[in-house]
Amino acid sequence: MQATTLLPRTSDLFTQGLEQQAGAALLRFGAARPRPTDRISWSGDGAVAWLDAPRGHVWSVGEPTAAAGLLLRAAHQLPDTVREFTGPRGTEELLGRHLPVTDQVPWIFRWTLDEPSVHPAEERVVTLDETHHDELLAFLSEHSPEYSTGPGSADVSLWAGIRDADGRLLACGALSSLRDNGAPLMASVATDAAQRGQGLGAALTSWLTRYAVRRYGFCTLWQLADNAPADRLYTRLGYRNEDPCVAARINGR
């Protein structure tokens, strides 16, 4: 089957003012900075969608019915490219009426423009470099095996950690970037299972947020929707919770 594509229409992403509305932070932070001229996008009826071509991933923002329609259009126009998507909650069910949708994962895209209050344990945070990659990999594999970003990733600009008095790593986290545009993204925050409940993760998260806000003016992160402890922590740190999303695969692609 021959794929049919529209000419890139990047400007369509920004003609509705949608990026300024609540629930559209993923568009504002994920696509609006910068605006590459070769990005393939779709828009209309209160939603927009854009293609992350290397991953075969379509991102969408807006009203769920309209977003599902754009995702369906993208899948039909680029059948050999589109394999997965992220959209507003509800798009997976609507799109699933027309295409086989699997592996749904509810997420929340969260962001802040403000530095959090200083956590008392932030003074224990240290930066880590490439000489610590093996240690970080072993730590993440043991304490957070489903980590999102690993040591050595080109997307990571900074690793940070907290150690005990003997130098043993107790917590770690990364400042990565949104794949689409390089916006700062906190990722792979993990704490030694035996040390949880002592505020180490909170201190590290607070430190990374402050670092990003001072350097870039904001920080973003992805939170699993059913992670109640993380939800409470990120709320205390001032992260907005306006963008409930769902990620899923289009089966067979």
XYZ file of C-alpha atoms in Angstrom:
253
model
C 0.000 0.000 0.000
C 1.413 3.384 -1.023
C 1.560 6.002 1.729
C 0.050 9.385 0.941
C 1.280 12.393 2.884
C 0.197 15.991 3.058
C 2.743 18.715 2.676
C 4.150 19.703 6.069
C 1.922 22.315 7.687
C 3.729 23.230 10.859
C 1.982 26.604 11.125
C -1.335 24.766 11.580
C -0.225 23.816 15.079
C -0.312 27.425 16.177
C -3.217 29.030 14.332
C -5.921 28.067 16.854
C -4.313 29.442 20.004
C -4.706 25.967 21.451
C -1.225 25.962 22.975
C -2.312 28.681 25.438
C -5.261 26.720 26.825
C -5.292 24.499 29.923
C -4.652 20.908 28.925
C -2.414 21.856 26.002
C 0.938 22.185 27.774
C 2.252 19.237 25.786
C 1.796 21.348 22.663
C 3.239 24.478 24.256
C 6.335 22.801 25.666
C 6.561 19.781 23.379
C 6.130 21.270 19.926
C 6.233 25.036 20.109
C 9.924 25.364 20.948
C 11.414 25.378 18.377
C 9.190 25.148 15.285
C 10.961 23.064 12.653
C 9.821 23.788 9.135
C 9.840 20.126 8.125
C 7.488 18.843 10.854
C 4.405 17.030 9.512
C 1.284 18.048 11.406
C -2.498 18.000 11.292
C -5.049 20.356 12.847
C -8.737 21.160 12.976
C -11.880 21.237 15.125
C -10.111 22.024 18.394
C -7.192 19.607 18.182
C -3.727 19.361 16.689
C -1.343 16.469 16.082
C 2.274 16.248 15.005
C 4.591 13.462 13.934
C 7.759 12.307 15.669
C 8.974 10.517 12.554
C 11.970 8.556 13.945
C 9.717 6.846 16.506
C 6.641 6.575 14.314
C 4.820 8.375 17.121
C 2.023 10.917 16.695
C 1.420 13.385 19.515
C -2.005 15.005 19.799
C -3.591 17.664 21.988
C -7.104 19.021 22.272
C -10.663 17.757 22.416
C -10.595 13.909 22.442
C -13.019 13.326 19.556
C -11.175 15.783 17.344
C -7.793 14.414 18.417
C -8.899 10.854 17.627
C -9.975 12.017 14.179
C -6.546 13.525 13.529
C -4.819 10.367 14.735
C -6.981 8.288 12.412
C -6.117 10.611 9.530
C -2.413 10.349 10.330
C -2.565 6.541 10.486
C -4.355 6.357 7.118
C -2.056 8.837 5.402
C 1.173 7.330 6.780
C 0.366 3.630 7.276
C 3.991 2.545 7.072
C 5.157 5.179 9.564
C 2.608 5.635 12.369
C 2.978 2.898 14.997
C 2.041 4.583 18.282
C 0.490 7.729 19.685
C -0.040 9.940 22.703
C -3.299 11.830 23.024
C -5.778 13.287 25.502
C -7.458 10.703 27.719
C -10.304 9.063 25.807
C -8.668 9.041 22.376
C -7.647 5.406 22.795
C -11.282 4.284 23.013
C -12.424 6.479 20.137
C -9.534 5.481 17.872
C -10.039 1.850 18.883
C -13.396 1.840 17.093
C -11.481 2.061 13.808
C -8.013 0.627 14.467
C -6.635 -2.069 16.808
C -5.229 -0.113 19.771
C -3.160 -1.952 22.395
C -0.801 -1.370 25.336
C -2.634 1.680 26.667
C -0.826 3.510 29.471
C -2.435 6.528 31.191
C 0.053 9.334 31.843
C 0.022 12.905 33.075
C 2.279 15.497 31.482
C 3.266 17.898 34.277
C 5.189 21.164 34.263
C 6.236 24.089 36.424
C 7.698 27.531 35.901
C 8.546 28.034 39.578
C 11.328 26.936 41.900
C 10.035 24.771 44.750
C 10.740 25.410 48.416
C 14.194 24.191 49.405
C 14.169 20.664 50.809
C 16.481 20.216 53.841
C 18.281 17.242 52.252
C 19.095 19.061 49.002
C 22.535 19.869 50.398
C 23.348 16.169 50.038
C 22.765 16.149 46.263
C 25.864 15.718 44.094
C 26.270 15.685 40.326
C 27.417 12.508 38.591
C 29.310 12.107 35.320
C 30.189 9.437 32.785
C 32.553 7.744 35.229
C 29.468 6.835 37.282
C 27.433 5.324 34.435
C 28.050 1.701 35.412
C 27.077 2.484 38.999
C 23.932 4.292 37.849
C 22.949 1.444 35.554
C 23.327 -1.124 38.328
C 21.368 1.074 40.745
C 18.495 1.692 38.333
C 18.353 -1.971 37.320
C 17.938 -2.964 40.955
C 15.680 -0.225 42.304
C 13.763 1.025 39.241
C 14.036 -1.590 36.480
C 11.468 0.175 34.280
C 13.484 3.409 34.276
C 12.740 5.701 31.342
C 16.225 7.038 30.584
C 19.508 5.243 31.083
C 23.123 6.319 31.620
C 24.777 7.310 28.372
C 21.562 8.528 26.733
C 22.192 11.425 24.379
C 19.051 13.122 25.718
C 20.490 13.507 29.239
C 22.329 16.700 30.183
C 22.810 15.925 33.878
C 22.737 13.065 36.396
C 22.473 13.778 40.121
C 22.475 11.559 43.186
C 22.543 11.271 46.967
C 25.065 9.054 48.771
C 25.377 7.772 52.328
C 28.360 8.401 54.588
C 30.195 5.453 53.021
C 29.681 6.743 49.482
C 26.973 4.238 48.554
C 24.386 5.586 46.127
C 20.954 5.982 47.745
C 19.037 7.929 45.097
C 19.527 9.207 41.574
C 17.769 11.158 38.863
C 18.376 12.735 35.466
C 17.625 15.941 33.677
C 16.755 14.717 30.214
C 14.862 16.409 27.370
C 11.649 16.031 25.433
C 12.630 14.132 22.312
C 10.703 16.416 19.991
C 12.420 19.685 20.888
C 14.904 19.448 23.734
C 12.764 20.999 26.492
C 13.986 19.980 29.992
C 12.428 16.759 31.275
C 13.074 15.216 34.680
C 13.450 11.450 34.344
C 14.573 8.195 35.978
C 14.283 9.369 39.582
C 14.894 6.319 41.808
C 15.526 5.640 45.497
C 17.078 2.627 47.204
C 14.120 0.472 48.224
C 15.431 0.211 51.795
C 15.711 4.013 52.106
C 12.277 5.039 50.878
C 10.176 7.248 53.117
C 13.136 9.373 54.228
C 12.621 12.203 51.737
C 15.599 11.401 49.521
C 13.518 11.264 46.348
C 11.797 14.509 47.330
C 15.140 16.232 47.894
C 16.559 15.026 44.582
C 13.405 15.969 42.672
C 13.357 19.405 44.275
C 17.031 19.941 43.389
C 16.560 18.879 39.754
C 13.467 21.072 39.393
C 15.324 24.098 40.763
C 18.275 23.432 38.441
C 16.019 23.256 35.374
C 13.938 26.318 36.280
C 17.046 28.426 36.873
C 18.697 27.318 33.646
C 15.722 26.997 31.275
C 12.839 28.809 32.965
C 10.712 25.680 33.431
C 10.783 21.916 33.961
C 8.544 19.110 32.705
C 8.012 15.471 33.592
C 5.836 12.453 32.807
C 3.965 10.791 35.668
C 2.128 7.497 35.538
C -1.485 8.325 36.329
C -1.832 5.630 39.011
C 1.324 6.611 40.929
C -0.269 8.248 43.973
C 2.985 8.945 45.916
C 4.509 10.660 42.887
C 1.316 12.638 42.379
C 1.483 13.988 45.936
C 5.177 14.820 45.622
C 4.908 16.645 42.304
C 1.886 18.581 43.538
C 3.860 19.750 46.581
C 6.679 20.839 44.277
C 4.262 22.978 42.250
C 3.920 20.886 39.099
C 0.665 21.540 37.236
C -1.722 18.645 36.689
C -3.762 19.718 33.669
C -2.749 17.293 30.945
C -4.071 13.740 31.398
C -2.825 11.725 28.430
C -2.795 8.177 27.194
C -0.049 6.464 25.209
C -0.767 3.367 23.142
C 0.311 1.303 20.165
C -1.590 0.730 16.962
C -1.427 -3.049 16.800
C 0.328 -4.672 13.876
C 2.491 -1.659 13.114
